[in-house]
Coordinates of C-alpha atoms in Angstrom, one line a residue:
X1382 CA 96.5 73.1 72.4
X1383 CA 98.3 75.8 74.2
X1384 CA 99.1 79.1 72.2
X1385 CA 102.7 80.3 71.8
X1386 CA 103.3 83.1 73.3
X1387 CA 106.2 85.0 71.5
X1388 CA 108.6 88.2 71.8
X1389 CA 110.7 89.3 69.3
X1390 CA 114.3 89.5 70.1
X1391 CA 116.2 92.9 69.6
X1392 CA 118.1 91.0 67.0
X1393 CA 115.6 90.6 64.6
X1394 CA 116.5 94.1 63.7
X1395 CA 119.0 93.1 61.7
X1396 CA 116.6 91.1 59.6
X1397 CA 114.4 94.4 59.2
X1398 CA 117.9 95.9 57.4
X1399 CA 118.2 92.9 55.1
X1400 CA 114.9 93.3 53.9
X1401 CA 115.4 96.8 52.9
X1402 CA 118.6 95.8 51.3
X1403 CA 116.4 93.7 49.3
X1404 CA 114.5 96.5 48.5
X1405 CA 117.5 98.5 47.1
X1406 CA 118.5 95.7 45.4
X1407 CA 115.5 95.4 43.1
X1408 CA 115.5 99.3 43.2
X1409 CA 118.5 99.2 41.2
X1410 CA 118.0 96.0 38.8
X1411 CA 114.8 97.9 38.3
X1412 CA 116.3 101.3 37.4
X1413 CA 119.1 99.0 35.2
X1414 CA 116.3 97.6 33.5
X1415 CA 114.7 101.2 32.5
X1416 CA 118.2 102.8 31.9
X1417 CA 118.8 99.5 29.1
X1418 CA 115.2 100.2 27.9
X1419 CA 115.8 103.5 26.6
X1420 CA 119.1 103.0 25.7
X1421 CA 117.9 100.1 23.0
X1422 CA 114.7 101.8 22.4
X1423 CA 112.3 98.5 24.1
X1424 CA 109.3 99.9 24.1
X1425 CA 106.7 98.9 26.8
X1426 CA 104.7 96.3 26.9
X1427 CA 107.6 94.3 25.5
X1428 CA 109.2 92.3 28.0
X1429 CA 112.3 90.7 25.9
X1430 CA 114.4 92.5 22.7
X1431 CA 114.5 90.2 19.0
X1432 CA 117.6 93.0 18.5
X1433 CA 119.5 93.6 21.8
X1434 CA 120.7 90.6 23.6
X1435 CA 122.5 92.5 26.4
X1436 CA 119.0 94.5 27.0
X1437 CA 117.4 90.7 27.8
X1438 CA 120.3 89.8 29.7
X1439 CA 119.5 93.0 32.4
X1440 CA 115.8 91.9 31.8
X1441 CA 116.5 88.3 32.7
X1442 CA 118.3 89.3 36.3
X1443 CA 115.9 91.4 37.7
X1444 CA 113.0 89.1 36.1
X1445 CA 115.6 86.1 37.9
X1446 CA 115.4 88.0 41.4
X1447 CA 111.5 88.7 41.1
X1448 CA 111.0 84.9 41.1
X1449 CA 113.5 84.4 43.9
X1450 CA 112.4 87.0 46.1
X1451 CA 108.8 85.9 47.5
X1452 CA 111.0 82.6 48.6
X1453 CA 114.0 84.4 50.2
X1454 CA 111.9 87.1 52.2
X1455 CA 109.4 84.7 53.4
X1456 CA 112.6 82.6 54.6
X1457 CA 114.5 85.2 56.1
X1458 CA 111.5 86.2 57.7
X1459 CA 110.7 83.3 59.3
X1460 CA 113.7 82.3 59.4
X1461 CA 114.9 84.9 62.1
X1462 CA 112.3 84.3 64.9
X1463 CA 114.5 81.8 66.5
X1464 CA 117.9 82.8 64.8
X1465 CA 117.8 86.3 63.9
X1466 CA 121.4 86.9 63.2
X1467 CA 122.0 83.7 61.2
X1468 CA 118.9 84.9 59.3
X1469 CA 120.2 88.1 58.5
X1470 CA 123.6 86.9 57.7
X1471 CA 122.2 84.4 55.3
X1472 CA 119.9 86.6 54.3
X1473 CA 123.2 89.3 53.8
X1474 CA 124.8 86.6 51.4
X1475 CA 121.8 85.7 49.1
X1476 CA 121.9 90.2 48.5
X1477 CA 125.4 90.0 47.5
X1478 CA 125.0 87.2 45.7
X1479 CA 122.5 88.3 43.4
X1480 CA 124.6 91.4 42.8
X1481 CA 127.8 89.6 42.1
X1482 CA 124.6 87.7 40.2
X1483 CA 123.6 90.8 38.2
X1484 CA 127.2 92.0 37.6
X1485 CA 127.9 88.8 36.2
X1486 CA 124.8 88.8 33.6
X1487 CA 125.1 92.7 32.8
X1488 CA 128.8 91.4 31.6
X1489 CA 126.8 90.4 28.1
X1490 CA 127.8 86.8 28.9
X1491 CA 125.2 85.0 30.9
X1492 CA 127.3 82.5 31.8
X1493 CA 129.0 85.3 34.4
X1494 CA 126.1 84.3 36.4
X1495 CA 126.7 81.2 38.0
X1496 CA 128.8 82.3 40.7
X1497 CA 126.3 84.6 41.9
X1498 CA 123.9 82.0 41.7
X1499 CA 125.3 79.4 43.2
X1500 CA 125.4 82.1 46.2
X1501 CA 121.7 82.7 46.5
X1502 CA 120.9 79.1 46.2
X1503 CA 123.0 78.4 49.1
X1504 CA 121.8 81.2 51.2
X1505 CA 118.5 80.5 50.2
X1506 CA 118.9 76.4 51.6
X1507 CA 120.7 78.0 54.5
X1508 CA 117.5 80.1 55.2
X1509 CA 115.1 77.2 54.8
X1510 CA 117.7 74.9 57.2
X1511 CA 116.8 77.6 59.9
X1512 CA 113.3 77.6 58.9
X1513 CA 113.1 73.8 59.7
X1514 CA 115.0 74.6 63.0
X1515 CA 112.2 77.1 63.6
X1516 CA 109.7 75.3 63.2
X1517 CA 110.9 72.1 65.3
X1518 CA 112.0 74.3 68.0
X1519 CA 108.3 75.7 68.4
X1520 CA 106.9 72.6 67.9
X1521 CA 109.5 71.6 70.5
X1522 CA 110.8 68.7 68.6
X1523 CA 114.0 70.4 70.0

């Protein structure tokens, strides 16, 4: 078995900037979240409101993104060894997506969401395409 030797392109930088856009994203769901929690008096440890609808709809999206994010990082990740800028443009789309995402749920009407959903699932697939790619390329299927 021979070992892969490997070099990062200068490219990959670009996936270094969308993972700290994904950091300010949950930066600010986060802060949304503690901002609605005051302002409808949700005391901690409680995770959901019996009273405040709206308050579970900001809980929801950054609970939503918390369960997406260990997925899209590890894709993006990997994903930009061999294609660094597709990687970090896909990676670029599933951010704004789950903003247009969390704009759409803060609206009060969860069905706002789908749009920005439908977003992050595609740049999520689109992530995981270039995974595959990845993969058979150092496997050198291709």
């Amino acid at each position: 078995m021979a070992a892969i030797g490997f070099q990062f392109s200068p490219d990959y930088g670009y996936v270094f900037l969308v993972f700290v856009a994904i950091f300010v994203l949950h930066m600010w769901q986060m802060i949304n979240v503690s901002k609605m929690r005051k302002k409808f008096k949700v005391d901690y440890p409680a995770v959901y409101s019996d009273k405040h609808p709206l308050f579970n709809c900001y809980q929801r999206v950054h609970q939503n993104t918390l369960e997406n994010m260990p997925f899209a990082i590890t894709a993006l990740l990997l994903a930009g060894f061999r294609h660094p800028r597709l990687a970090a443009a896909f990676g670029s789309v599933w951010v704004v997506g789950r903003v247009i995402f969390s704009l759409g749920y803060y609206s009060g009407n969860p069905k706002q969401r789908v749009p920005g959903a439908y977003m992050t699932y595609l740049a999520q697939f689109l992530l995981i395409g270039c995974v595959v790619s990845g993969a058979a390329g150092f496997l050198g299927w291709w």
